[in-house]
Coordinates of C-alpha atoms and ligand atoms in Angstrom, one line a residue:
X194 CA -2.0 -4.0 21.7
X195 CA 0.3 -2.7 18.9
X196 CA -1.1 0.7 19.4
X197 CA -0.2 1.0 23.1
X198 CA 3.3 -0.7 22.5
X199 CA 4.2 1.9 19.9
X200 CA 4.3 5.5 21.2
X201 CA 4.5 7.1 17.7
X202 CA 1.6 9.3 16.7
X203 CA -1.2 7.8 14.5
X204 CA -0.7 8.7 10.9
X205 CA -3.9 7.0 9.9
X206 CA -7.0 6.8 12.0
X207 CA -10.2 5.3 10.6
X208 CA -13.4 5.1 12.6
X209 CA -16.4 3.1 11.7
X210 CA -15.6 3.2 8.0
X211 CA -18.3 1.8 5.8
X212 CA -18.6 1.5 2.1
X213 CA -21.6 0.2 0.3
X214 CA -22.0 -0.5 -3.4
X215 CA -25.4 -0.7 -5.1
X216 CA -25.6 -3.2 -7.9
X217 CA -29.1 -3.4 -9.2
X218 CA -31.4 -4.1 -6.3
X219 CA -28.6 -5.5 -4.1
X220 CA -26.4 -3.5 -1.6
X221 CA -22.9 -4.8 -1.1
X222 CA -21.3 -3.9 2.2
X223 CA -17.7 -3.9 1.0
X224 CA -16.6 -2.3 4.3
X225 CA -18.9 -2.7 7.3
X226 CA -17.5 -0.7 10.2
X227 CA -13.7 -0.7 10.1
X228 CA -11.9 1.1 13.0
X229 CA -8.1 1.1 13.3
X230 CA -5.0 3.3 13.8
X231 CA -1.7 3.0 12.0
X232 CA 1.3 4.6 13.6
X233 CA 4.4 6.1 12.2
X234 CA 7.0 3.5 11.2
X235 CA 4.7 0.6 11.4
X236 CA 4.8 -2.1 8.7
X237 CA 1.2 -3.5 8.5
X238 CA 0.0 -6.4 6.3
X239 CA -3.7 -6.7 5.5
X240 CA -4.9 -10.2 4.7
X241 CA -8.2 -11.8 4.1
X242 CA -10.2 -13.8 1.5
X243 CA -11.0 -12.5 -1.9
X244 CA -13.9 -10.0 -1.6
X245 CA -13.2 -9.3 2.1
X246 CA -12.8 -5.5 1.5
X247 CA -9.0 -5.1 1.4
X248 CA -8.7 -3.1 -1.8
X249 CA -11.8 -1.1 -0.9
X250 CA -10.0 -0.1 2.4
X251 CA -6.7 0.6 0.6
X252 CA -8.4 2.8 -2.0
X253 CA -10.0 4.9 0.7
X254 CA -6.7 5.1 2.7
X255 CA -5.0 6.1 -0.6
X256 CA -7.7 8.9 -1.3
X257 CA -8.6 7.1 -4.5
X258 CA -12.1 6.6 -3.2
X259 CA -14.4 7.9 -0.4
X260 CA -16.2 6.0 2.3
X261 CA -20.0 5.9 2.4
X262 CA -19.8 6.9 6.1
X263 CA -17.2 7.0 8.9
X264 CA -14.1 9.1 9.5
X265 CA -10.7 9.0 7.9
X266 CA -7.9 11.1 9.4
X267 CA -4.5 11.3 7.9
X268 CA -1.9 13.0 10.1
X269 CA -4.8 14.4 12.2
X270 CA -6.6 15.9 9.2
X271 CA -10.1 14.7 8.2
X272 CA -9.6 13.8 4.5
X273 CA -12.7 12.0 3.3
X274 CA -14.8 15.2 3.5
X275 CA -12.3 17.3 1.5
X276 CA -13.2 18.6 -2.0
X277 CA -12.0 16.5 -4.9
X278 CA -9.2 19.0 -5.6
X279 CA -8.0 19.0 -2.0
X280 CA -8.2 15.3 -1.9
X281 CA -6.1 15.0 -5.1
X282 CA -3.4 17.2 -3.4
X283 CA -3.3 14.9 -0.3
X284 CA -3.1 11.9 -2.6
X285 CA -0.3 13.4 -4.6
X286 CA 1.8 14.8 -1.8
X287 CA 1.3 12.5 1.2
X288 CA 0.5 9.1 -0.2
X289 CA 2.5 6.6 -2.2
X290 CA 0.4 3.9 -3.9
X291 CA 1.8 0.7 -5.5
X292 CA -0.5 -1.4 -7.5
X293 CA -0.3 -5.1 -8.5
X294 CA -0.3 -4.1 -12.2
X295 CA 2.4 -1.4 -11.8
X296 CA 0.4 1.2 -13.7
X297 CA 3.3 2.8 -15.5
X298 CA 3.0 5.0 -18.6
X299 CA 4.4 3.0 -21.5
X300 CA 5.8 5.8 -23.6
X301 CA 7.8 7.4 -20.8
X302 CA 11.2 6.3 -19.5
X303 CA 11.5 4.9 -15.9
X304 CA 12.9 8.3 -14.8
X305 CA 10.0 10.2 -16.4
X306 CA 7.5 7.9 -14.8
X307 CA 9.0 8.6 -11.4
X308 CA 9.1 12.3 -12.1
X309 CA 5.4 12.6 -13.0
X310 CA 4.0 13.1 -9.4
X311 CA 6.5 16.0 -8.9
X312 CA 5.2 17.7 -12.1
X313 CA 1.7 17.5 -10.7
X314 CA 3.1 18.9 -7.4
X315 CA 4.6 22.0 -9.1
X316 CA 8.1 21.1 -8.0
X317 CA 10.6 23.2 -10.0
X318 CA 12.3 21.4 -12.9
X319 CA 15.8 21.2 -11.4
X320 CA 14.7 19.7 -8.1
X321 CA 12.4 17.3 -9.9
X322 CA 15.2 15.7 -11.8
X323 CA 17.3 15.4 -8.7
X324 CA 14.5 14.0 -6.6
X325 CA 13.5 11.5 -9.3
X326 CA 17.1 10.3 -9.7
X327 CA 17.4 9.8 -5.9
X328 CA 14.2 7.8 -5.9
X329 CA 15.4 5.6 -8.8
X330 CA 18.7 5.1 -6.9
X331 CA 16.8 4.1 -3.8
X332 CA 15.2 1.2 -5.6
X333 CA 18.6 0.2 -7.3
X334 CA 17.5 1.1 -10.8
X335 CA 20.1 3.7 -11.6
X336 CA 21.3 1.9 -14.7
X337 CA 17.8 1.4 -16.1
X338 CA 16.5 5.0 -15.7
X339 CA 16.4 5.6 -19.5
X340 CA 14.5 2.4 -20.3
X341 CA 10.8 2.4 -21.0
X342 CA 8.5 0.0 -19.1
X343 CA 8.4 -2.6 -21.9
X344 CA 12.2 -2.7 -21.8
X345 CA 12.2 -3.8 -18.1
X346 CA 11.4 -7.0 -16.3
X347 CA 8.4 -7.3 -14.0
X348 CA 10.4 -6.8 -10.9
X349 CA 12.1 -3.7 -12.4
X350 CA 8.8 -2.3 -13.4
X351 CA 7.6 -2.7 -9.9
X352 CA 10.7 -1.0 -8.6
X353 CA 9.9 2.0 -10.9
X354 CA 6.4 2.1 -9.5
X355 CA 7.8 2.0 -6.0
X356 CA 10.2 4.8 -6.8
X357 CA 7.3 6.8 -8.2
X358 CA 5.4 6.2 -5.0
X359 CA 8.3 7.4 -2.9
X360 CA 9.4 10.4 -4.9
X361 CA 7.1 12.9 -3.0
X362 CA 8.4 11.5 0.3
X363 CA 4.9 10.3 1.3
X364 CA 3.7 10.0 4.9
X365 CA 2.5 6.5 4.0
X366 CA 3.3 3.9 1.4
X367 CA 0.3 1.8 0.4
X368 CA 0.8 -1.4 -1.7
X369 CA -2.1 -3.5 -2.9
X370 CA -0.7 -7.0 -3.7
X371 CA 2.6 -5.6 -5.0
X372 CA 4.0 -9.0 -5.7
X373 CA 0.9 -10.5 -7.2
X374 CA 2.3 -10.4 -10.7
X375 CA 5.8 -11.5 -9.9
X376 CA 7.5 -14.9 -9.6
X377 CA 8.9 -16.1 -6.2
X378 CA 12.4 -14.9 -6.6
X379 CA 11.4 -11.4 -7.8
X380 CA 8.8 -11.2 -5.1
X381 CA 11.4 -11.9 -2.5
X382 CA 13.6 -9.0 -3.9
X383 CA 10.7 -6.6 -3.8
X384 CA 9.9 -7.6 -0.3
X385 CA 13.5 -7.0 0.7
X386 CA 13.1 -3.6 -0.7
X387 CA 10.0 -2.9 1.3
X388 CA 11.9 -4.1 4.5
X389 CA 14.7 -1.8 3.7
X390 CA 12.4 1.1 3.2
X391 CA 10.7 0.2 6.5
X392 CA 14.1 0.1 8.2
X393 CA 14.8 3.6 6.8
X394 CA 11.6 4.8 8.7
X395 CA 8.9 4.5 6.0
X396 CA 5.4 3.6 7.2
X397 CA 4.0 0.8 5.1
X398 CA 0.7 -0.9 4.6
X399 CA 0.7 -3.9 2.2
X400 CA -2.2 -6.1 1.1
X401 CA -1.3 -9.7 0.5
X402 CA -2.7 -13.2 0.2
X403 CA 0.7 -14.8 1.0
X404 CA 1.7 -15.6 4.5
X405 CA 5.4 -15.3 3.5
X406 CA 4.8 -11.8 2.4
X407 CA 2.9 -10.9 5.6
X408 CA 5.8 -12.4 7.7
X409 CA 7.9 -9.3 6.8
X410 CA 5.4 -7.0 8.5
X411 CA 5.2 -6.1 12.2
X412 CA 1.4 -6.4 12.4
X413 CA -1.2 -8.4 10.6
X414 CA -4.8 -7.1 10.1
X415 CA -7.1 -9.9 9.0
X416 CA -10.4 -9.0 7.3
X417 CA -13.6 -10.9 6.7
X418 CA -16.8 -9.6 5.1
X419 CA -15.8 -6.0 5.3
X420 CA -14.8 -6.2 9.0
X421 CA -11.6 -6.5 10.9
X422 CA -11.4 -10.1 12.1
X423 CA -8.1 -9.8 14.0
X424 CA -5.4 -7.2 14.4
X425 CA -2.3 -8.6 16.0
X426 CA 1.5 -8.2 16.2
X427 CA 3.0 -10.7 13.7
X428 CA 4.2 -13.2 16.3
X429 CA 0.8 -13.4 18.0
X430 CA -0.9 -13.7 14.6
X431 CA 1.4 -16.6 13.7
X432 CA 0.6 -18.4 17.0
X433 CA -3.2 -17.9 16.5
X434 CA -2.9 -19.1 12.9
X435 CA -1.1 -22.3 13.8
X436 CA -3.6 -22.9 16.6
X437 CA -6.4 -22.5 14.1
X438 CA -4.8 -24.9 11.7
X439 CA -4.3 -27.5 14.5
X440 CA -8.0 -27.2 15.4
X441 CA -8.9 -27.7 11.8
X442 CA -6.8 -30.9 11.6
X443 CA -8.5 -32.2 14.7
X444 CA -11.9 -31.4 13.2
X445 CA -11.0 -33.3 10.1
X446 CA -9.7 -36.2 12.2
X447 CA -6.1 -35.9 10.8
X448 CA -3.1 -36.7 13.1
Ligands
ATP1119 N1 -17.0 -0.8 -7.8 C1 -17.7 -1.8 -7.2 N2 -19.0 -2.0 -7.4 C2 -19.7 -3.0 -6.8 N3 -19.1 -3.9 -5.9 C3 -17.8 -3.7 -5.7 C4 -17.0 -2.7 -6.3 N4 -15.7 -2.8 -5.8 C5 -15.7 -3.8 -5.0 N5 -17.0 -4.4 -4.9 C6 -17.4 -5.5 -4.0 O1 -16.9 -5.2 -2.7 C7 -16.4 -6.3 -2.0 C8 -15.0 -6.1 -1.6 O2 -14.2 -5.9 -2.7 P1 -12.6 -5.7 -2.6 O3 -12.1 -5.4 -4.0 O4 -12.3 -4.7 -1.6 O5 -12.1 -7.1 -2.1 P2 -10.6 -7.6 -1.9 O6 -10.5 -8.1 -0.4 O7 -9.6 -6.6 -2.3 O8 -10.5 -8.9 -2.8 P3 -9.3 -9.5 -3.7 O9 -8.5 -10.3 -2.7 O10 -10.0 -10.4 -4.7 O11 -8.6 -8.4 -4.3 C9 -16.6 -7.5 -3.0 O12 -17.7 -8.2 -2.7 C10 -16.6 -6.8 -4.3 O13 -17.4 -7.6 -5.2
MG1120 MG1 -8.2 -6.6 -3.9

């Protein structure tokens, strides 16, 4: 479907991804055989009920975690079998991750927070400052660069986190409920920013509970019980969703 309509190469390819957690005597199948491709310049939204495996999938895609089995290739390179150090390099240089809770360092200025991934990447000092400033400009926070996180609003903090995610010019930008801690107006601003970044060519995967958020994407992947329930271009997903709602109304005997 989306894959054949989009001739760009796959930046992410996962095959039969599984992740199990053992809790006492119980085994939880957080991911139960996920197979999908994400192509360059796609804007993908992942949806699904709480506990359906969205964050587990994102953490594996972001090289923050490893699958129990299955294959993950990023730009054609198998990453889930890399050493911890090599995986950290991939995470640092090719992945931008945005969290619901921002995860900024409180004692550092916005600019310094954005610069941190470059320090870990051994980018020379002069280039670091320049790249961090550019990333701060891209998220329209130029006049707040010297502020510490507690001197910024929630939306501004998330902008700093997005600038930090972009500063290494990642292959893919991953965001797990990036508007989950923000009010409606601020969420809309952050989503506008994601749309702009997408228009500039950034590949994006975003996890969200909110249909409004997902409507900004091109493609919607719905998960249930650790599996992909559907994977459709946004227009088709909307049509299926409204059909499903109509069927539910009929079941309940509503008009
Ligand atoms: N570290 C862990 N140890 C044990 N079980 C876990 C762990 N992390 C996640 N799980 C379980 O795996 C399943 C998937 O969790 P996950 O966090 O991926 O869901 P989610 O779709 O992101 O949910 P939410 O929308 O609430 O964020 C859940 O049943 C969860 O309880
Ligand atoms: Mg989650």
